[in-house]
């Protein structure tokens, strides 16, 4: 059974530190952490000389590894959260939103009635996409963006391809671009909803 020495000599400690810094988890972080790691690697390489006594050098190296691990874990947490948010950014419907198109339309109507046009636009476009899923025009795909929904729907319902793109642009501008919505935007999305509900697939020509 292999026992790790409690007090490694300087060469062993340097080797452990360099192996730890080579772990991909550290290279996955960008910018400031990369520069810090590069600086630490240079410092560890400089310990090859007789600048410090062997025992002192080993303690310094072990301390550096502890600090690096702590910093990497601290940075990785916000990065993981940021990536998860980025994955959801642009999505029309998320996996935990199981409302029907009728429920989404009701939410849009209620928002419009109280003058919340931004929410009305948001919920109306979601109702359009959910309605297409319910009709099997679109497959159920949580995380689909407004652009993807318009593109996929346009292939199946060419008559509403352009209104779907326009509606998707409004959705993205309001939800992710911070643009203020107004009654005109709400009217455009209502017209889109009516047009999509009335649209039918074109029959496939018989060869």
PDB file of C-alpha atoms in Angstrom:
ATOM      1  CA  UNK A   1       0.000   0.000   0.000  1.00  0.00           C
ATOM      2  CA  UNK A   2       1.396   3.384  -1.065  1.00  0.00           C
ATOM      3  CA  UNK A   3       1.722   5.994   1.700  1.00  0.00           C
ATOM      4  CA  UNK A   4       1.930   9.658   0.726  1.00  0.00           C
ATOM      5  CA  UNK A   5       4.709  11.352   2.708  1.00  0.00           C
ATOM      6  CA  UNK A   6       3.441  13.933   5.112  1.00  0.00           C
ATOM      7  CA  UNK A   7       6.363  16.273   4.393  1.00  0.00           C
ATOM      8  CA  UNK A   8       7.464  15.839   0.749  1.00  0.00           C
ATOM      9  CA  UNK A   9      10.867  17.026  -0.320  1.00  0.00           C
ATOM     10  CA  UNK A  10      11.110  20.040  -2.626  1.00  0.00           C
ATOM     11  CA  UNK A  11      11.311  18.159  -5.963  1.00  0.00           C
ATOM     12  CA  UNK A  12       8.301  15.998  -5.052  1.00  0.00           C
ATOM     13  CA  UNK A  13       6.268  18.993  -3.939  1.00  0.00           C
ATOM     14  CA  UNK A  14       7.117  20.851  -7.146  1.00  0.00           C
ATOM     15  CA  UNK A  15       6.071  17.835  -9.214  1.00  0.00           C
ATOM     16  CA  UNK A  16       2.752  17.576  -7.335  1.00  0.00           C
ATOM     17  CA  UNK A  17       2.064  21.254  -7.839  1.00  0.00           C
ATOM     18  CA  UNK A  18       2.821  21.210 -11.565  1.00  0.00           C
ATOM     19  CA  UNK A  19       0.667  18.107 -12.053  1.00  0.00           C
ATOM     20  CA  UNK A  20      -2.177  19.805 -10.185  1.00  0.00           C
ATOM     21  CA  UNK A  21      -1.886  22.962 -12.298  1.00  0.00           C
ATOM     22  CA  UNK A  22      -1.980  20.854 -15.467  1.00  0.00           C
ATOM     23  CA  UNK A  23      -5.464  19.579 -14.582  1.00  0.00           C
ATOM     24  CA  UNK A  24      -7.959  20.606 -17.354  1.00  0.00           C
ATOM     25  CA  UNK A  25     -10.358  22.009 -14.777  1.00  0.00           C
ATOM     26  CA  UNK A  26      -8.022  24.975 -14.362  1.00  0.00           C
ATOM     27  CA  UNK A  27      -7.472  25.445 -18.077  1.00  0.00           C
ATOM     28  CA  UNK A  28     -11.237  25.584 -18.563  1.00  0.00           C
ATOM     29  CA  UNK A  29     -11.345  28.969 -16.815  1.00  0.00           C
ATOM     30  CA  UNK A  30     -10.366  31.980 -18.886  1.00  0.00           C
ATOM     31  CA  UNK A  31      -8.687  35.380 -18.556  1.00  0.00           C
ATOM     32  CA  UNK A  32      -7.605  36.340 -15.031  1.00  0.00           C
ATOM     33  CA  UNK A  33      -7.331  32.783 -13.694  1.00  0.00           C
ATOM     34  CA  UNK A  34      -5.263  31.759 -16.724  1.00  0.00           C
ATOM     35  CA  UNK A  35      -2.813  34.572 -16.055  1.00  0.00           C
ATOM     36  CA  UNK A  36      -2.596  33.685 -12.367  1.00  0.00           C
ATOM     37  CA  UNK A  37      -1.903  30.040 -13.194  1.00  0.00           C
ATOM     38  CA  UNK A  38       0.777  31.009 -15.703  1.00  0.00           C
ATOM     39  CA  UNK A  39       2.459  33.191 -13.097  1.00  0.00           C
ATOM     40  CA  UNK A  40       2.314  30.411 -10.511  1.00  0.00           C
ATOM     41  CA  UNK A  41       3.768  27.916 -12.981  1.00  0.00           C
ATOM     42  CA  UNK A  42       6.702  30.252 -13.654  1.00  0.00           C
ATOM     43  CA  UNK A  43       7.235  30.694  -9.940  1.00  0.00           C
ATOM     44  CA  UNK A  44       7.240  26.932  -9.380  1.00  0.00           C
ATOM     45  CA  UNK A  45       9.769  26.476 -12.146  1.00  0.00           C
ATOM     46  CA  UNK A  46      11.995  29.078 -10.516  1.00  0.00           C
ATOM     47  CA  UNK A  47      12.100  26.954  -7.355  1.00  0.00           C
ATOM     48  CA  UNK A  48      14.351  24.517  -9.200  1.00  0.00           C
ATOM     49  CA  UNK A  49      17.277  26.629  -8.030  1.00  0.00           C
ATOM     50  CA  UNK A  50      18.795  26.822  -4.535  1.00  0.00           C
ATOM     51  CA  UNK A  51      16.922  30.015  -3.627  1.00  0.00           C
ATOM     52  CA  UNK A  52      15.079  28.404  -0.731  1.00  0.00           C
ATOM     53  CA  UNK A  53      15.960  25.579   1.650  1.00  0.00           C
ATOM     54  CA  UNK A  54      14.423  22.270   0.623  1.00  0.00           C
ATOM     55  CA  UNK A  55      11.864  22.119   3.465  1.00  0.00           C
ATOM     56  CA  UNK A  56      10.807  25.744   3.004  1.00  0.00           C
ATOM     57  CA  UNK A  57      10.388  25.304  -0.746  1.00  0.00           C
ATOM     58  CA  UNK A  58       8.165  22.269  -0.185  1.00  0.00           C
ATOM     59  CA  UNK A  59       5.934  24.185   2.226  1.00  0.00           C
ATOM     60  CA  UNK A  60       5.682  27.127  -0.189  1.00  0.00           C
ATOM     61  CA  UNK A  61       4.713  24.847  -3.066  1.00  0.00           C
ATOM     62  CA  UNK A  62       2.074  22.999  -1.057  1.00  0.00           C
ATOM     63  CA  UNK A  63       0.638  26.316   0.130  1.00  0.00           C
ATOM     64  CA  UNK A  64       0.450  27.577  -3.457  1.00  0.00           C
ATOM     65  CA  UNK A  65      -1.439  24.444  -4.543  1.00  0.00           C
ATOM     66  CA  UNK A  66      -3.972  24.929  -1.757  1.00  0.00           C
ATOM     67  CA  UNK A  67      -4.547  28.555  -2.767  1.00  0.00           C
ATOM     68  CA  UNK A  68      -4.890  27.662  -6.460  1.00  0.00           C
ATOM     69  CA  UNK A  69      -7.433  24.924  -5.758  1.00  0.00           C
ATOM     70  CA  UNK A  70      -9.472  27.262  -3.556  1.00  0.00           C
ATOM     71  CA  UNK A  71      -9.458  30.018  -6.200  1.00  0.00           C
ATOM     72  CA  UNK A  72     -10.385  27.596  -8.980  1.00  0.00           C
ATOM     73  CA  UNK A  73     -13.322  26.208  -7.019  1.00  0.00           C
ATOM     74  CA  UNK A  74     -14.499  29.715  -6.174  1.00  0.00           C
ATOM     75  CA  UNK A  75     -14.336  30.762  -9.841  1.00  0.00           C
ATOM     76  CA  UNK A  76     -15.870  27.536 -11.182  1.00  0.00           C
ATOM     77  CA  UNK A  77     -19.099  27.991  -9.228  1.00  0.00           C
ATOM     78  CA  UNK A  78     -20.156  31.294 -10.865  1.00  0.00           C
ATOM     79  CA  UNK A  79     -18.916  30.020 -14.238  1.00  0.00           C
ATOM     80  CA  UNK A  80     -21.161  26.953 -14.043  1.00  0.00           C
ATOM     81  CA  UNK A  81     -24.119  29.136 -13.105  1.00  0.00           C
ATOM     82  CA  UNK A  82     -23.317  31.523 -15.931  1.00  0.00           C
ATOM     83  CA  UNK A  83     -23.149  28.688 -18.442  1.00  0.00           C
ATOM     84  CA  UNK A  84     -26.486  27.323 -17.280  1.00  0.00           C
ATOM     85  CA  UNK A  85     -28.061  30.759 -17.681  1.00  0.00           C
ATOM     86  CA  UNK A  86     -26.495  31.114 -21.091  1.00  0.00           C
ATOM     87  CA  UNK A  87     -27.933  27.799 -22.158  1.00  0.00           C
ATOM     88  CA  UNK A  88     -31.388  29.052 -21.205  1.00  0.00           C
ATOM     89  CA  UNK A  89     -30.893  32.489 -22.753  1.00  0.00           C
ATOM     90  CA  UNK A  90     -32.903  32.878 -25.930  1.00  0.00           C
ATOM     91  CA  UNK A  91     -35.292  30.035 -25.092  1.00  0.00           C
ATOM     92  CA  UNK A  92     -38.994  30.554 -25.748  1.00  0.00           C
ATOM     93  CA  UNK A  93     -40.148  27.719 -23.490  1.00  0.00           C
ATOM     94  CA  UNK A  94     -38.160  26.105 -20.703  1.00  0.00           C
ATOM     95  CA  UNK A  95     -38.478  22.508 -19.594  1.00  0.00           C
ATOM     96  CA  UNK A  96     -40.287  23.426 -16.372  1.00  0.00           C
ATOM     97  CA  UNK A  97     -42.979  25.463 -18.167  1.00  0.00           C
ATOM     98  CA  UNK A  98     -45.745  22.948 -18.832  1.00  0.00           C
ATOM     99  CA  UNK A  99     -48.573  25.418 -19.473  1.00  0.00           C
ATOM    100  CA  UNK A 100     -50.867  24.782 -22.408  1.00  0.00           C
ATOM    101  CA  UNK A 101     -51.289  27.237 -25.254  1.00  0.00           C
ATOM    102  CA  UNK A 102     -54.705  28.175 -23.822  1.00  0.00           C
ATOM    103  CA  UNK A 103     -53.157  28.944 -20.439  1.00  0.00           C
ATOM    104  CA  UNK A 104     -50.424  31.016 -22.058  1.00  0.00           C
ATOM    105  CA  UNK A 105     -52.978  32.986 -24.080  1.00  0.00           C
ATOM    106  CA  UNK A 106     -54.951  33.676 -20.920  1.00  0.00           C
ATOM    107  CA  UNK A 107     -51.777  34.925 -19.232  1.00  0.00           C
ATOM    108  CA  UNK A 108     -51.095  37.149 -22.258  1.00  0.00           C
ATOM    109  CA  UNK A 109     -54.640  38.554 -22.212  1.00  0.00           C
ATOM    110  CA  UNK A 110     -54.444  39.294 -18.500  1.00  0.00           C
ATOM    111  CA  UNK A 111     -51.083  41.019 -18.897  1.00  0.00           C
ATOM    112  CA  UNK A 112     -52.379  43.141 -21.778  1.00  0.00           C
ATOM    113  CA  UNK A 113     -55.491  44.098 -19.793  1.00  0.00           C
ATOM    114  CA  UNK A 114     -53.344  45.588 -17.018  1.00  0.00           C
ATOM    115  CA  UNK A 115     -51.041  47.334 -19.476  1.00  0.00           C
ATOM    116  CA  UNK A 116     -48.074  44.983 -19.114  1.00  0.00           C
ATOM    117  CA  UNK A 117     -47.357  44.752 -22.830  1.00  0.00           C
ATOM    118  CA  UNK A 118     -43.913  43.207 -22.357  1.00  0.00           C
ATOM    119  CA  UNK A 119     -45.359  40.211 -20.535  1.00  0.00           C
ATOM    120  CA  UNK A 120     -48.280  40.066 -22.979  1.00  0.00           C
ATOM    121  CA  UNK A 121     -45.880  39.825 -25.931  1.00  0.00           C
ATOM    122  CA  UNK A 122     -43.763  37.235 -24.146  1.00  0.00           C
ATOM    123  CA  UNK A 123     -46.651  34.984 -23.208  1.00  0.00           C
ATOM    124  CA  UNK A 124     -48.337  35.371 -26.614  1.00  0.00           C
ATOM    125  CA  UNK A 125     -45.309  34.152 -28.529  1.00  0.00           C
ATOM    126  CA  UNK A 126     -44.931  31.292 -26.103  1.00  0.00           C
ATOM    127  CA  UNK A 127     -48.581  30.431 -26.735  1.00  0.00           C
ATOM    128  CA  UNK A 128     -47.909  30.386 -30.480  1.00  0.00           C
ATOM    129  CA  UNK A 129     -44.980  27.986 -30.088  1.00  0.00           C
ATOM    130  CA  UNK A 130     -46.789  25.776 -27.571  1.00  0.00           C
ATOM    131  CA  UNK A 131     -49.805  25.653 -29.902  1.00  0.00           C
ATOM    132  CA  UNK A 132     -47.575  24.441 -32.735  1.00  0.00           C
ATOM    133  CA  UNK A 133     -46.213  21.740 -30.461  1.00  0.00           C
ATOM    134  CA  UNK A 134     -49.728  20.677 -29.497  1.00  0.00           C
ATOM    135  CA  UNK A 135     -50.612  20.375 -33.179  1.00  0.00           C
ATOM    136  CA  UNK A 136     -47.428  18.353 -33.806  1.00  0.00           C
ATOM    137  CA  UNK A 137     -46.233  20.970 -36.279  1.00  0.00           C
ATOM    138  CA  UNK A 138     -43.193  21.351 -34.017  1.00  0.00           C
ATOM    139  CA  UNK A 139     -41.705  18.666 -31.839  1.00  0.00           C
ATOM    140  CA  UNK A 140     -41.567  19.418 -28.123  1.00  0.00           C
ATOM    141  CA  UNK A 141     -38.108  20.795 -27.527  1.00  0.00           C
ATOM    142  CA  UNK A 142     -37.434  22.805 -24.361  1.00  0.00           C
ATOM    143  CA  UNK A 143     -34.868  25.511 -24.970  1.00  0.00           C
ATOM    144  CA  UNK A 144     -35.846  26.189 -28.574  1.00  0.00           C
ATOM    145  CA  UNK A 145     -35.072  29.805 -29.440  1.00  0.00           C
ATOM    146  CA  UNK A 146     -37.472  32.185 -31.144  1.00  0.00           C
ATOM    147  CA  UNK A 147     -35.336  32.067 -34.277  1.00  0.00           C
ATOM    148  CA  UNK A 148     -35.396  28.265 -34.307  1.00  0.00           C
ATOM    149  CA  UNK A 149     -39.152  28.197 -33.725  1.00  0.00           C
ATOM    150  CA  UNK A 150     -39.731  30.586 -36.626  1.00  0.00           C
ATOM    151  CA  UNK A 151     -37.401  28.639 -38.896  1.00  0.00           C
ATOM    152  CA  UNK A 152     -38.927  25.248 -38.056  1.00  0.00           C
ATOM    153  CA  UNK A 153     -42.502  26.531 -38.282  1.00  0.00           C
ATOM    154  CA  UNK A 154     -41.770  28.277 -41.578  1.00  0.00           C
ATOM    155  CA  UNK A 155     -40.775  25.015 -43.182  1.00  0.00           C
ATOM    156  CA  UNK A 156     -44.059  23.381 -42.152  1.00  0.00           C
ATOM    157  CA  UNK A 157     -46.294  26.432 -42.571  1.00  0.00           C
ATOM    158  CA  UNK A 158     -44.746  28.599 -45.295  1.00  0.00           C
ATOM    159  CA  UNK A 159     -47.670  31.053 -45.269  1.00  0.00           C
ATOM    160  CA  UNK A 160     -46.716  32.259 -41.789  1.00  0.00           C
ATOM    161  CA  UNK A 161     -42.925  32.001 -42.117  1.00  0.00           C
ATOM    162  CA  UNK A 162     -42.388  35.763 -42.316  1.00  0.00           C
ATOM    163  CA  UNK A 163     -44.839  36.685 -39.504  1.00  0.00           C
ATOM    164  CA  UNK A 164     -43.187  34.042 -37.312  1.00  0.00           C
ATOM    165  CA  UNK A 165     -39.778  35.627 -37.916  1.00  0.00           C
ATOM    166  CA  UNK A 166     -41.148  39.079 -37.135  1.00  0.00           C
ATOM    167  CA  UNK A 167     -42.824  37.801 -33.976  1.00  0.00           C
ATOM    168  CA  UNK A 168     -39.621  36.064 -32.928  1.00  0.00           C
ATOM    169  CA  UNK A 169     -37.688  39.304 -33.411  1.00  0.00           C
ATOM    170  CA  UNK A 170     -40.157  41.132 -31.167  1.00  0.00           C
ATOM    171  CA  UNK A 171     -39.939  38.376 -28.539  1.00  0.00           C
ATOM    172  CA  UNK A 172     -36.132  38.465 -28.475  1.00  0.00           C
ATOM    173  CA  UNK A 173     -35.986  42.265 -28.440  1.00  0.00           C
ATOM    174  CA  UNK A 174     -38.388  42.509 -25.501  1.00  0.00           C
ATOM    175  CA  UNK A 175     -37.288  39.502 -23.428  1.00  0.00           C
ATOM    176  CA  UNK A 176     -33.532  39.482 -24.040  1.00  0.00           C
ATOM    177  CA  UNK A 177     -32.841  42.905 -25.542  1.00  0.00           C
ATOM    178  CA  UNK A 178     -34.639  44.981 -22.917  1.00  0.00           C
ATOM    179  CA  UNK A 179     -36.790  46.841 -25.444  1.00  0.00           C
ATOM    180  CA  UNK A 180     -40.047  48.323 -24.150  1.00  0.00           C
ATOM    181  CA  UNK A 181     -43.163  46.761 -25.664  1.00  0.00           C
ATOM    182  CA  UNK A 182     -46.310  48.702 -26.477  1.00  0.00           C
ATOM    183  CA  UNK A 183     -49.883  48.087 -27.555  1.00  0.00           C
ATOM    184  CA  UNK A 184     -48.799  47.868 -31.190  1.00  0.00           C
ATOM    185  CA  UNK A 185     -46.431  45.005 -30.369  1.00  0.00           C
ATOM    186  CA  UNK A 186     -49.244  43.261 -28.524  1.00  0.00           C
ATOM    187  CA  UNK A 187     -51.521  43.687 -31.563  1.00  0.00           C
ATOM    188  CA  UNK A 188     -48.842  42.246 -33.874  1.00  0.00           C
ATOM    189  CA  UNK A 189     -48.450  39.169 -31.691  1.00  0.00           C
ATOM    190  CA  UNK A 190     -52.227  38.696 -31.489  1.00  0.00           C
ATOM    191  CA  UNK A 191     -52.405  38.821 -35.292  1.00  0.00           C
ATOM    192  CA  UNK A 192     -49.548  36.299 -35.478  1.00  0.00           C
ATOM    193  CA  UNK A 193     -51.335  33.970 -33.089  1.00  0.00           C
ATOM    194  CA  UNK A 194     -54.540  34.128 -35.146  1.00  0.00           C
ATOM    195  CA  UNK A 195     -52.657  33.554 -38.416  1.00  0.00           C
ATOM    196  CA  UNK A 196     -50.697  30.571 -37.087  1.00  0.00           C
ATOM    197  CA  UNK A 197     -53.794  28.956 -35.604  1.00  0.00           C
ATOM    198  CA  UNK A 198     -55.550  29.252 -38.962  1.00  0.00           C
ATOM    199  CA  UNK A 199     -52.557  28.065 -41.028  1.00  0.00           C
ATOM    200  CA  UNK A 200     -52.500  24.522 -42.347  1.00  0.00           C
ATOM    201  CA  UNK A 201     -49.789  22.448 -43.907  1.00  0.00           C
ATOM    202  CA  UNK A 202     -49.805  22.493 -47.649  1.00  0.00           C
ATOM    203  CA  UNK A 203     -50.723  19.117 -49.179  1.00  0.00           C
ATOM    204  CA  UNK A 204     -47.798  17.179 -50.558  1.00  0.00           C
ATOM    205  CA  UNK A 205     -48.136  16.805 -54.350  1.00  0.00           C
ATOM    206  CA  UNK A 206     -48.701  13.255 -55.516  1.00  0.00           C
ATOM    207  CA  UNK A 207     -46.036  12.184 -57.974  1.00  0.00           C
TER     208      UNK A 207
END
